[in-house]
Each structure stands twice: as C-alpha cells, then as structure tokens.
Amino acid sequence: MRRRISLLTFILILCSFTPAQVKTVAEYTDQVQALSNRADLKTAGDYIERNHAEILREWIAITEINAPSGHEQERAKYIEGLLRGYHLDDVHFDSAGNLVAVRKGTGGGPVIVFDAHMDTVFQPGLQIKATVRDGKVYAPGIGDDTRNVEALLATIRALNEAKLKTRGDLVFVFTVEEETTFKGVGNYVKENKGKIDHYVALDGGYEGFTYAGIGINWYRHHFIGPGGHTRSRTPPYSATLPLARAIARIYELKVPASPSSNLNIGMLGGSEVVNAKASDAWFTVDLRSTSNDVIADLEQKIAAILDEEAKRAGVTVKTDVISSSPAAVLPGNRESNLVKIAEAVHRAMGFDPPIGNAGSNNSSAALLQGITSISTGAGPCNDSHALTENCEIEPLYRGIKKILLLEVALAGLTQ
Ligand SMILES: [Zn+2]
C-alpha cells in the first residue's frame, strides 16, 4: 500500500512538472509560417496591400488631431467613431479615459490585449500638418504613437475583411497619459488584472521587441549652506563646491553595462547672481537600470558621496525624488509562450528580431502587475518627441501585417 501511494505521488509530481505544452521557438516559427500561408490570412494581408492610400490618409488624419497627455478627448472621439463601424462586441471608455474595443473570440482561448497610446508630448493648441516627401511622412506625433494606433485600426479591418475568428478575445486599448504618468495603462491593468493572459504594448519598435522594462529614477540633490556675499569670510564656501566635488565622484562610480544601466547628471543650479555664494546648489540625477538591485546600490553609493562632501564643506544635503518607476522584470517572462510566439512571428515575417529588456512604455505597467507582456511596434520612425518627427511609409504596411499575424498567433495558438 505504502509503495503504491508513493508511486502514485511520484507520477503526480512528474505530471505537475511536465507542462502540457512546451514548444521551442523553431516549432512556433513553423506553426506561425503555416498560419501565415492560410488563405484567410492571405486575404487579410491582401486587404492591407490594397488599402495603402487609405491607411496613410487615416494615419495622417489622426496625427493631425493633437492629443497632449490629459487632452486626448478629441482624438479619442475620432478613433471611437471609426471603431463603431467595425462591428465589434464592445466599444467603451473606461474610468481613466482609455478607449477599449473588444473583438470576442469563439471561446476557449486566451485574452490578448493590444494597446497603443493616444497621447503626444506636444503642447495644447499646436497646429499639426503632415507632409509627405521622399517616401517619408513628417508630423509631430506621426510615429509616437500614432503609427501604432493606425496599425491596430487597420488590423481590425483586415481581420473583419478576411472573416478571421480567433479562439481567444482580442482587446484593443487606446490609452491616455502614457507620456507622463502611465495613468491610463496603470488604471487599465489594475482594473483588469486576472482577466488578461498576455499584454502587448505597441510603442516604438519595428524589427524587434522588448520583454522587460527599464527602471527610471529621477532625483534632485541639494547642498544647503549659509550663502553670503563673494567678499564674506571664506570658508564657508559657496554650496557649489561640494556640488562640483560630488558630481566628479559620482561620475567615477562604475555603472554596469550588463544589466543595462545608465546614469546622467543633466541639470544644475546655484546662486541667482554672480556676486553671491550659493546657499542652495542643486543638480539632477537620471538613474536607469533593468535591475532594481543596481539602482539600489548606486542610490546608496551616491547618498554616501553626498554625505561625505556635505560634511567636508560644512553644509547639509537634501534629496527630492522627482519621479521613480522600478525596473519591470517578470520572472519567467523571457521563457513565456508570449515571448516565444512573438519571436516566431518576427522570424516568419523575415525579421531577425533584436529582443531587448530595456523598454520604457505601457508594457512595464502590465509586467509590474504580474501579466506577461512585450512591447513592439509597426514601423520605423525617427525624431520622436520632436517637431521634426517622421516615419518611413512603405515599412508600415509590413509592420501592420506583423501585428495582424501576432494577434492571430496569440489569440489562436496559445494554450
Ligand atoms: Zn510612445
């Protein structure tokens, strides 16, 4: 009896450690290749090819409605109007102002979210007029992130045209306030946690994708001293002296290349006038890493330097955290079906995808909620966040087909 139980237990343990479906990227690539050769996928692809002019026209029309973070309503209304014509199962605004559209699956499949953010970094009132020349389209916001908004709209139309039915639900989320606080995505993933199997953020990107988010921490460090006139007794010195010493020492700290990390001191200030010692000398630090341990370690070393230099100059230190978002690294995400299928889709589309772990977009918010997530995009663009922003036009159509294939592969193939 005892022996039989232990044998049974052994078999149960063995089963629980043998996942039902562990496929390699090569196996997924074959499967995705076969999927892309299906007649209905070809019909969807042909729809994209036949509608280049219409896609470009709509892409420009959306871009020309400026949508600064927090002021997305006009653009959102326009996109909502388009979605209403697509016979979707649900189109609504959530409590944060995100526009959510659901294309239900036939059942038994995973829930896959694709997002693109509606907001831009440009000031309210900016008149945007796109121009096309030499195979490129120029307009502030054309790439970040309107190319991906348009890609999602075009894929929905293509899915409908080809009467493609997925097993899982496809949820399209057009988010607000990505460029500032991640409020839109933060709210969405918090409200829908437990209902989402995979989250794909479309932002930037074309040939590759990222599976983790880089942590970004911004600080303003102040040295506070007595100040005084240039001719007042010295020491005490101006609070700029410990500042200069501290900056020189911080730049001597070892910032690792792996895990990917960066440190920058970009802004500084002191007295308002030439003939005064600074009573408040400050500088900013932008500290980034894909490892929260690296961030914590550098934070500690910087704090020690500030303390030592303050003591040496007889002043005090005050640190303000301007903003802080941790590295978003989900254990197992790199080995997840999502990442493998994403790689397979890129390979099937003829890309040799760079796979990165230093994204900084809506994907991080999903990862921080424990949802497997990647970020990618539909086309190559330049000069994001600048008035000279521009995108190549032709590659977008291939990028849209890549997103379409990713939608079908994830909603139809996983599990
Ligand atoms: Zn963006």
CSV table of C-alpha atoms and ligand atoms in Angstrom, one decimal:
chain,number,residue,atom,x,y,z
A,1,MET,CA,0.0,0.0,0.0
A,2,ARG,CA,2.7,2.4,1.1
A,3,ARG,CA,4.6,1.6,-2.1
A,4,ARG,CA,1.6,2.2,-4.3
A,5,ILE,CA,0.9,5.6,-2.8
A,6,SER,CA,4.5,6.7,-3.2
A,7,LEU,CA,4.5,5.6,-6.8
A,8,LEU,CA,1.2,7.5,-7.4
A,9,THR,CA,2.7,10.5,-5.7
A,10,PHE,CA,5.8,10.2,-7.9
A,11,ILE,CA,3.7,10.2,-11.0
A,12,LEU,CA,1.6,13.2,-9.8
A,13,ILE,CA,4.8,15.1,-9.1
A,14,LEU,CA,6.2,14.1,-12.5
A,15,CYS,CA,3.0,15.3,-14.2
A,16,SER,CA,2.9,18.6,-12.4
A,17,PHE,CA,6.5,19.3,-13.5
A,18,THR,CA,5.8,18.5,-17.2
A,19,PRO,CA,4.0,21.4,-18.7
A,20,ALA,CA,1.3,20.3,-21.1
A,21,GLN,CA,2.8,22.3,-24.0
A,22,VAL,CA,6.4,23.4,-24.1
A,23,LYS,CA,7.3,24.4,-27.6
A,24,THR,CA,10.5,25.8,-28.9
A,25,VAL,CA,10.8,29.0,-30.9
A,26,ALA,CA,11.6,26.8,-34.0
A,27,GLU,CA,8.4,24.8,-33.6
A,28,TYR,CA,6.4,28.0,-33.1
A,29,THR,CA,8.0,29.5,-36.2
A,30,ASP,CA,6.9,26.5,-38.3
A,31,GLN,CA,3.4,26.8,-36.9
A,32,VAL,CA,3.3,30.6,-37.5
A,33,GLN,CA,4.6,30.1,-41.0
A,34,ALA,CA,1.9,27.6,-41.7
A,35,LEU,CA,-0.7,30.1,-40.3
A,36,SER,CA,0.5,32.9,-42.5
A,37,ASN,CA,0.1,30.7,-45.5
A,38,ARG,CA,-3.6,30.1,-44.8
A,39,ALA,CA,-6.0,31.5,-47.4
A,40,ASP,CA,-7.8,33.7,-44.8
A,41,LEU,CA,-4.5,35.2,-43.6
A,42,LYS,CA,-3.6,35.9,-47.2
A,43,THR,CA,-7.0,37.6,-47.7
A,44,ALA,CA,-6.3,39.8,-44.6
A,45,GLY,CA,-2.8,40.6,-46.0
A,46,ASP,CA,-4.2,41.5,-49.4
A,47,TYR,CA,-6.6,43.9,-47.7
A,48,ILE,CA,-3.6,45.8,-46.2
A,49,GLU,CA,-1.9,45.8,-49.6
A,50,ARG,CA,-5.0,47.1,-51.5
A,51,ASN,CA,-5.5,49.9,-48.9
A,52,HIS,CA,-2.1,51.6,-48.7
A,53,ALA,CA,-3.5,55.1,-49.6
A,54,GLU,CA,-6.5,54.8,-47.2
A,55,ILE,CA,-4.2,53.7,-44.4
A,56,LEU,CA,-1.8,56.6,-45.0
A,57,ARG,CA,-4.8,59.1,-45.2
A,58,GLU,CA,-6.2,57.9,-41.9
A,59,TRP,CA,-2.8,57.8,-40.2
A,60,ILE,CA,-2.3,61.4,-41.1
A,61,ALA,CA,-5.9,62.4,-40.1
A,62,ILE,CA,-5.4,61.0,-36.6
A,63,THR,CA,-1.9,62.6,-36.3
A,64,GLU,CA,-3.3,66.0,-37.2
A,65,ILE,CA,-5.6,65.9,-34.1
A,66,ASN,CA,-3.1,66.8,-31.5
A,67,ALA,CA,-3.6,65.0,-28.2
A,68,PRO,CA,-1.3,66.2,-25.4
A,69,SER,CA,-1.3,64.0,-22.4
A,70,GLY,CA,-4.5,64.7,-20.4
A,71,HIS,CA,-6.2,66.2,-23.5
A,72,GLU,CA,-6.8,63.1,-25.6
A,73,GLN,CA,-10.6,63.5,-25.9
A,74,GLU,CA,-10.9,64.9,-29.4
A,75,ARG,CA,-8.6,62.3,-30.9
A,76,ALA,CA,-10.3,59.6,-28.8
A,77,LYS,CA,-13.7,60.6,-30.2
A,78,TYR,CA,-12.4,60.4,-33.7
A,79,ILE,CA,-11.0,56.8,-33.1
A,80,GLU,CA,-14.2,55.8,-31.3
A,81,GLY,CA,-16.2,56.9,-34.4
A,82,LEU,CA,-14.0,54.6,-36.6
A,83,LEU,CA,-14.3,51.6,-34.1
A,84,ARG,CA,-18.1,52.0,-34.0
A,85,GLY,CA,-18.1,51.0,-37.7
A,86,TYR,CA,-16.2,47.7,-37.2
A,87,HIS,CA,-19.0,45.5,-35.7
A,88,LEU,CA,-17.0,44.9,-32.5
A,89,ASP,CA,-18.6,43.3,-29.5
A,90,ASP,CA,-17.9,46.2,-27.2
A,91,VAL,CA,-16.6,49.8,-27.5
A,92,HIS,CA,-16.4,51.9,-24.4
A,93,PHE,CA,-14.4,54.4,-22.4
A,94,ASP,CA,-13.1,53.2,-19.0
A,95,SER,CA,-12.9,55.3,-15.9
A,96,ALA,CA,-9.4,56.7,-16.8
A,97,GLY,CA,-10.5,57.7,-20.3
A,98,ASN,CA,-8.9,54.8,-22.2
A,99,LEU,CA,-10.9,53.7,-25.2
A,100,VAL,CA,-11.4,50.0,-25.1
A,101,ALA,CA,-12.7,47.8,-28.0
A,102,VAL,CA,-13.3,44.1,-27.7
A,103,ARG,CA,-13.4,41.6,-30.6
A,104,LYS,CA,-14.6,38.4,-28.9
A,105,GLY,CA,-13.2,35.0,-29.7
A,106,THR,CA,-15.1,31.8,-30.3
A,107,GLY,CA,-14.2,30.6,-26.8
A,108,GLY,CA,-11.6,28.5,-25.1
A,109,GLY,CA,-8.7,30.8,-26.0
A,110,PRO,CA,-6.7,33.4,-24.0
A,111,VAL,CA,-7.5,37.1,-23.6
A,112,ILE,CA,-4.9,39.1,-25.5
A,113,VAL,CA,-4.6,42.9,-25.0
A,114,PHE,CA,-3.0,45.1,-27.7
A,115,ASP,CA,-2.5,48.7,-26.8
A,116,ALA,CA,-1.3,51.9,-28.4
A,117,HIS,CA,-1.2,55.2,-26.6
A,118,MET,CA,-3.2,58.2,-27.9
A,119,ASP,CA,-1.4,61.0,-26.2
A,120,THR,CA,1.5,63.1,-27.5
A,121,VAL,CA,4.1,65.3,-25.9
A,122,PHE,CA,3.2,68.4,-27.8
A,123,GLN,CA,1.7,71.5,-26.3
A,124,PRO,CA,-2.0,72.1,-26.5
A,125,GLY,CA,-3.0,74.3,-29.5
A,126,LEU,CA,-0.2,73.2,-31.7
A,127,GLN,CA,-1.4,73.1,-35.3
A,128,ILE,CA,-0.2,69.9,-36.9
A,129,LYS,CA,0.0,69.5,-40.7
A,130,ALA,CA,1.7,66.4,-42.1
A,131,THR,CA,3.9,66.5,-45.2
A,132,VAL,CA,4.9,63.6,-47.4
A,133,ARG,CA,8.2,63.6,-49.2
A,134,ASP,CA,10.9,61.1,-50.3
A,135,GLY,CA,8.9,58.1,-49.0
A,136,LYS,CA,8.5,59.5,-45.5
A,137,VAL,CA,5.7,61.3,-43.7
A,138,TYR,CA,6.6,64.2,-41.4
A,139,ALA,CA,4.5,65.4,-38.5
A,140,PRO,CA,4.9,65.7,-34.7
A,141,GLY,CA,3.4,62.5,-33.2
A,142,ILE,CA,3.3,60.6,-36.5
A,143,GLY,CA,5.3,57.8,-35.0
A,144,ASP,CA,4.9,58.0,-31.3
A,145,ASP,CA,2.4,56.6,-31.1
A,146,THR,CA,0.0,57.3,-34.0
A,147,ARG,CA,1.6,54.7,-36.2
A,148,ASN,CA,0.6,52.0,-33.8
A,149,VAL,CA,-2.9,53.4,-33.3
A,150,GLU,CA,-3.4,53.2,-37.1
A,151,ALA,CA,-1.8,49.7,-37.2
A,152,LEU,CA,-4.4,48.5,-34.7
A,153,LEU,CA,-7.3,50.0,-36.6
A,154,ALA,CA,-6.0,48.6,-39.9
A,155,THR,CA,-5.6,45.1,-38.4
A,156,ILE,CA,-9.2,45.1,-37.1
A,157,ARG,CA,-10.5,46.0,-40.6
A,158,ALA,CA,-8.3,43.3,-42.1
A,159,LEU,CA,-9.5,40.6,-39.6
A,160,ASN,CA,-13.1,41.5,-40.5
A,161,GLU,CA,-12.4,41.5,-44.2
A,162,ALA,CA,-11.0,38.0,-44.0
A,163,LYS,CA,-13.7,36.9,-41.6
A,164,LEU,CA,-11.0,35.7,-39.3
A,165,LYS,CA,-12.2,34.3,-36.0
A,166,THR,CA,-9.8,33.8,-33.1
A,167,ARG,CA,-10.4,31.4,-30.2
A,168,GLY,CA,-9.3,34.0,-27.7
A,169,ASP,CA,-10.6,37.5,-27.2
A,170,LEU,CA,-8.7,40.4,-28.8
A,171,VAL,CA,-8.9,43.5,-26.7
A,172,PHE,CA,-7.7,46.8,-28.2
A,173,VAL,CA,-6.9,49.5,-25.7
A,174,PHE,CA,-6.1,53.1,-26.8
A,175,THR,CA,-4.6,54.5,-23.7
A,176,VAL,CA,-4.3,58.0,-22.2
A,177,GLU,CA,-1.3,59.7,-20.4
A,178,GLU,CA,1.5,57.3,-21.4
A,179,GLU,CA,4.0,60.1,-21.9
A,180,THR,CA,3.5,61.5,-18.4
A,181,THR,CA,2.3,59.2,-15.6
A,182,PHE,CA,1.2,55.9,-17.2
A,183,LYS,CA,-2.1,56.7,-15.6
A,184,GLY,CA,-4.1,55.1,-18.5
A,185,VAL,CA,-2.4,51.8,-18.6
A,186,GLY,CA,-1.9,51.7,-14.8
A,187,ASN,CA,-5.6,52.1,-14.3
A,188,TYR,CA,-6.5,49.5,-17.0
A,189,VAL,CA,-4.2,46.7,-15.8
A,190,LYS,CA,-5.2,47.2,-12.2
A,191,GLU,CA,-8.9,47.0,-13.0
A,192,ASN,CA,-8.5,44.0,-15.3
A,193,LYS,CA,-5.8,42.1,-13.5
A,194,GLY,CA,-6.7,38.4,-13.6
A,195,LYS,CA,-8.6,38.8,-16.8
A,196,ILE,CA,-5.7,39.3,-19.1
A,197,ASP,CA,-3.4,36.4,-20.4
A,198,HIS,CA,-0.9,38.5,-22.4
A,199,TYR,CA,-0.4,42.2,-22.9
A,200,VAL,CA,1.2,43.6,-26.0
A,201,ALA,CA,2.1,47.3,-25.9
A,202,LEU,CA,2.7,48.9,-29.3
A,203,ASP,CA,5.0,51.8,-28.9
A,204,GLY,CA,8.1,52.4,-30.9
A,205,GLY,CA,9.7,49.3,-32.4
A,206,TYR,CA,9.5,47.6,-35.8
A,207,GLU,CA,12.1,44.8,-36.3
A,208,GLY,CA,12.2,43.6,-32.7
A,209,PHE,CA,10.5,43.7,-29.3
A,210,THR,CA,11.2,44.0,-25.6
A,211,TYR,CA,10.1,41.7,-22.7
A,212,ALA,CA,11.1,43.8,-19.7
A,213,GLY,CA,11.1,47.4,-18.6
A,214,ILE,CA,14.0,49.6,-17.5
A,215,GLY,CA,13.7,51.3,-14.1
A,216,ILE,CA,13.9,55.1,-14.3
A,217,ASN,CA,14.6,57.2,-11.3
A,218,TRP,CA,15.0,61.0,-11.2
A,219,TYR,CA,16.4,62.9,-8.3
A,220,ARG,CA,17.3,66.5,-7.4
A,221,HIS,CA,20.0,66.7,-4.8
A,222,HIS,CA,20.6,70.0,-2.9
A,223,PHE,CA,23.5,71.2,-0.9
A,224,ILE,CA,22.3,73.8,1.6
A,225,GLY,CA,24.8,76.2,3.0
A,226,PRO,CA,24.8,79.7,4.6
A,227,GLY,CA,25.4,81.6,1.3
A,228,GLY,CA,26.7,85.2,1.7
A,229,HIS,CA,28.5,87.8,-0.4
A,230,THR,CA,31.5,87.0,-2.5
A,231,ARG,CA,33.6,89.1,-0.1
A,232,SER,CA,32.2,87.4,3.1
A,233,ARG,CA,34.7,85.4,5.1
A,234,THR,CA,35.6,82.1,3.4
A,235,PRO,CA,35.1,79.3,4.3
A,236,PRO,CA,32.3,78.6,4.3
A,237,TYR,CA,32.4,78.3,0.6
A,238,SER,CA,29.6,78.5,-1.8
A,239,ALA,CA,27.4,75.3,-1.8
A,240,THR,CA,28.6,74.8,-5.4
A,241,LEU,CA,31.9,73.4,-4.1
A,242,PRO,CA,30.5,70.2,-2.6
A,243,LEU,CA,28.3,70.0,-5.7
A,244,ALA,CA,31.3,70.0,-8.0
A,245,ARG,CA,33.2,67.5,-5.9
A,246,ALA,CA,30.2,65.2,-5.7
A,247,ILE,CA,29.4,65.3,-9.4
A,248,ALA,CA,33.1,64.4,-10.2
A,249,ARG,CA,32.9,61.5,-7.8
A,250,ILE,CA,29.5,60.2,-8.9
A,251,TYR,CA,30.8,60.0,-12.5
A,252,GLU,CA,33.6,57.8,-11.2
A,253,LEU,CA,31.1,55.2,-10.0
A,254,LYS,CA,31.0,52.0,-12.0
A,255,VAL,CA,27.7,51.8,-13.9
A,256,PRO,CA,27.3,48.3,-15.3
A,257,ALA,CA,26.6,47.7,-19.0
A,258,SER,CA,25.0,44.4,-18.1
A,259,PRO,CA,22.4,44.5,-16.6
A,260,SER,CA,21.8,47.5,-18.9
A,261,SER,CA,22.2,50.7,-16.8
A,262,ASN,CA,22.7,54.4,-17.3
A,263,LEU,CA,23.5,57.5,-15.2
A,264,ASN,CA,23.2,61.1,-16.3
A,265,ILE,CA,23.6,64.4,-14.5
A,266,GLY,CA,21.8,66.8,-16.8
A,267,MET,CA,20.7,69.9,-14.8
A,268,LEU,CA,22.3,72.0,-12.1
A,269,GLY,CA,21.9,75.4,-10.5
A,270,GLY,CA,23.2,77.6,-7.7
A,271,SER,CA,23.0,81.3,-6.9
A,272,GLU,CA,20.8,83.6,-9.0
A,273,VAL,CA,23.6,86.2,-9.2
A,274,VAL,CA,27.4,86.3,-9.8
A,275,ASN,CA,28.3,88.0,-6.6
A,276,ALA,CA,26.7,85.6,-4.1
A,277,LYS,CA,27.7,82.3,-2.7
A,278,ALA,CA,25.1,79.7,-3.4
A,279,SER,CA,23.0,78.9,-0.4
A,280,ASP,CA,21.3,76.1,-2.4
A,281,ALA,CA,23.3,74.4,-5.1
A,282,TRP,CA,21.5,71.5,-6.8
A,283,PHE,CA,21.8,69.0,-9.5
A,284,THR,CA,19.7,66.3,-11.0
A,285,VAL,CA,20.4,62.6,-11.5
A,286,ASP,CA,18.7,60.3,-14.0
A,287,LEU,CA,19.4,56.8,-13.0
A,288,ARG,CA,18.3,53.8,-15.0
A,289,SER,CA,18.7,50.1,-14.9
A,290,THR,CA,16.9,46.9,-15.8
A,291,SER,CA,18.0,45.7,-12.3
A,292,ASN,CA,16.4,47.2,-9.2
A,293,ASP,CA,19.4,45.9,-7.2
A,294,VAL,CA,21.8,48.0,-9.4
A,295,ILE,CA,19.6,51.1,-8.8
A,296,ALA,CA,19.5,50.5,-5.0
A,297,ASP,CA,23.3,50.0,-5.0
A,298,LEU,CA,24.0,53.2,-6.9
A,299,GLU,CA,21.5,55.1,-4.9
A,300,GLN,CA,23.3,54.1,-1.7
A,301,LYS,CA,26.8,55.0,-3.1
A,302,ILE,CA,25.5,58.4,-4.3
A,303,ALA,CA,24.0,59.1,-0.9
A,304,ALA,CA,27.3,58.3,0.8
A,305,ILE,CA,29.2,60.6,-1.5
A,306,LEU,CA,26.7,63.5,-0.9
A,307,ASP,CA,27.0,63.0,2.8
A,308,GLU,CA,30.8,63.0,2.8
A,309,GLU,CA,31.1,66.1,0.6
A,310,ALA,CA,28.5,67.9,2.6
A,311,LYS,CA,30.4,67.2,5.9
A,312,ARG,CA,33.7,68.2,4.3
A,313,ALA,CA,32.2,71.6,3.2
A,314,GLY,CA,30.2,72.1,6.4
A,315,VAL,CA,26.8,72.1,4.6
A,316,THR,CA,23.8,69.8,4.6
A,317,VAL,CA,22.1,67.6,1.9
A,318,LYS,CA,18.5,67.4,0.9
A,319,THR,CA,17.3,64.9,-1.8
A,320,ASP,CA,14.0,65.2,-3.7
A,321,VAL,CA,12.8,62.3,-5.7
A,322,ILE,CA,11.3,63.8,-8.9
A,323,SER,CA,9.9,60.5,-10.1
A,324,SER,CA,10.6,56.9,-9.6
A,325,SER,CA,9.5,53.8,-11.6
A,326,PRO,CA,11.1,50.5,-10.8
A,327,ALA,CA,12.5,48.1,-13.3
A,328,ALA,CA,9.7,45.8,-14.6
A,329,VAL,CA,11.1,42.3,-14.7
A,330,LEU,CA,8.7,39.4,-14.5
A,331,PRO,CA,10.4,36.1,-13.7
A,332,GLY,CA,9.7,33.6,-16.4
A,333,ASN,CA,8.6,36.2,-19.0
A,334,ARG,CA,11.6,35.6,-21.2
A,335,GLU,CA,10.7,31.9,-21.4
A,336,SER,CA,6.9,32.5,-21.8
A,337,ASN,CA,4.9,31.4,-24.8
A,338,LEU,CA,4.2,35.1,-25.4
A,339,VAL,CA,7.9,35.8,-26.0
A,340,LYS,CA,8.5,32.7,-28.0
A,341,ILE,CA,5.5,33.3,-30.2
A,342,ALA,CA,6.5,37.0,-30.7
A,343,GLU,CA,10.0,35.8,-31.8
A,344,ALA,CA,8.4,33.2,-34.1
A,345,VAL,CA,6.1,35.9,-35.7
A,346,HIS,CA,9.1,38.2,-36.3
A,347,ARG,CA,11.0,35.4,-37.9
A,348,ALA,CA,8.1,34.3,-40.0
A,349,MET,CA,7.9,38.0,-41.2
A,350,GLY,CA,11.5,37.9,-42.2
A,351,PHE,CA,12.9,39.8,-39.3
A,352,ASP,CA,15.9,38.6,-37.2
A,353,PRO,CA,14.4,40.3,-34.2
A,354,PRO,CA,16.5,42.1,-31.6
A,355,ILE,CA,15.0,41.1,-28.3
A,356,GLY,CA,15.6,43.7,-25.6
A,357,ASN,CA,14.9,44.0,-21.9
A,358,ALA,CA,15.0,47.8,-21.5
A,359,GLY,CA,11.6,49.0,-22.7
A,360,SER,CA,10.1,52.1,-21.2
A,361,ASN,CA,6.4,52.1,-22.1
A,362,ASN,CA,3.0,50.7,-21.1
A,363,SER,CA,4.3,47.2,-21.1
A,364,SER,CA,6.1,47.9,-17.8
A,365,ALA,CA,2.8,48.6,-16.0
A,366,ALA,CA,1.5,45.2,-17.1
A,367,LEU,CA,4.7,43.4,-16.0
A,368,LEU,CA,4.5,45.1,-12.6
A,369,GLN,CA,1.0,43.6,-12.2
A,370,GLY,CA,2.4,40.2,-13.0
A,371,ILE,CA,1.0,40.0,-16.5
A,372,THR,CA,3.2,38.5,-19.2
A,373,SER,CA,3.9,41.4,-21.6
A,374,ILE,CA,6.0,42.6,-24.5
A,375,SER,CA,6.3,45.8,-26.4
A,376,THR,CA,6.9,46.2,-30.2
A,377,GLY,CA,5.7,48.4,-33.0
A,378,ALA,CA,4.6,48.6,-36.6
A,379,GLY,CA,7.1,50.8,-38.3
A,380,PRO,CA,10.5,52.6,-38.3
A,381,CYS,CA,10.3,56.3,-37.3
A,382,ASN,CA,12.8,59.0,-36.2
A,383,ASP,CA,13.0,62.1,-34.0
A,384,SER,CA,10.2,61.1,-31.6
A,385,HIS,CA,9.1,63.9,-29.3
A,386,ALA,CA,10.5,66.5,-31.8
A,387,LEU,CA,8.7,68.7,-34.3
A,388,THR,CA,10.8,67.0,-37.0
A,389,GLU,CA,9.4,63.6,-36.2
A,390,ASN,CA,9.0,61.4,-39.3
A,391,CYS,CA,8.3,57.8,-40.4
A,392,GLU,CA,9.1,55.7,-43.4
A,393,ILE,CA,5.8,54.9,-45.1
A,394,GLU,CA,6.3,51.6,-47.0
A,395,PRO,CA,7.6,49.5,-44.0
A,396,LEU,CA,4.4,50.3,-42.0
A,397,TYR,CA,2.3,48.0,-44.3
A,398,ARG,CA,4.7,45.1,-43.5
A,399,GLY,CA,4.6,46.2,-39.8
A,400,ILE,CA,0.8,46.1,-39.8
A,401,LYS,CA,0.9,42.5,-41.3
A,402,LYS,CA,3.3,41.6,-38.5
A,403,ILE,CA,0.9,42.9,-35.8
A,404,LEU,CA,-2.0,41.1,-37.5
A,405,LEU,CA,-0.1,37.8,-37.5
A,406,LEU,CA,0.8,38.4,-33.9
A,407,GLU,CA,-2.8,38.9,-33.0
A,408,VAL,CA,-3.9,35.7,-34.7
A,409,ALA,CA,-1.0,33.7,-33.4
A,410,LEU,CA,-1.6,34.7,-29.8
A,411,ALA,CA,-5.3,34.6,-29.8
A,412,GLY,CA,-5.5,31.4,-31.8
A,413,LEU,CA,-2.4,29.4,-31.0
A,414,THR,CA,-1.6,29.8,-27.3
A,415,GLN,CA,-2.7,27.1,-24.8
B,1,ZN,ZN,5.3,56.4,-27.0
